[in-house]
Amino acid sequence: MKTKDDAYAAFERLMNEKEIFRDETLSFEDICAEAGADPEELEKRLIAELGYRGEELVSAYRRIEKVP
């Protein structure tokens, strides 16, 4: 099992490098599963570091992507 730091890094890679957020059928929990991250633990960290809940962050990526 991944450490919390490894899971956070895997989530970050999926979002920034693989741009997994483009698949609008995937939820935050789905992306966490792909990253090997516990959604509750990752959400706590996202809130602490970025001020976003998981689904809010994924939605923000999707909104930004749609801006011309």
PDB file of C-alpha atoms in Angstrom, residues 2-11:
ATOM      1  CA  LYS A   2       1.187   3.506  -0.805  1.00  0.00           C
ATOM      2  CA  THR A   3       2.146   5.997   1.843  1.00  0.00           C
ATOM      3  CA  LYS A   4       0.038   9.149   2.101  1.00  0.00           C
ATOM      4  CA  ASP A   5       2.776  11.114   0.326  1.00  0.00           C
ATOM      5  CA  ASP A   6       3.004   8.526  -2.469  1.00  0.00           C
ATOM      6  CA  ALA A   7      -0.768   8.535  -2.907  1.00  0.00           C
ATOM      7  CA  TYR A   8      -0.850  12.349  -3.011  1.00  0.00           C
ATOM      8  CA  ALA A   9       1.949  12.365  -5.595  1.00  0.00           C
ATOM      9  CA  ALA A  10       0.155   9.717  -7.677  1.00  0.00           C
ATOM     10  CA  PHE A  11      -3.063  11.764  -7.589  1.00  0.00           C
TER      11      PHE A  11
END
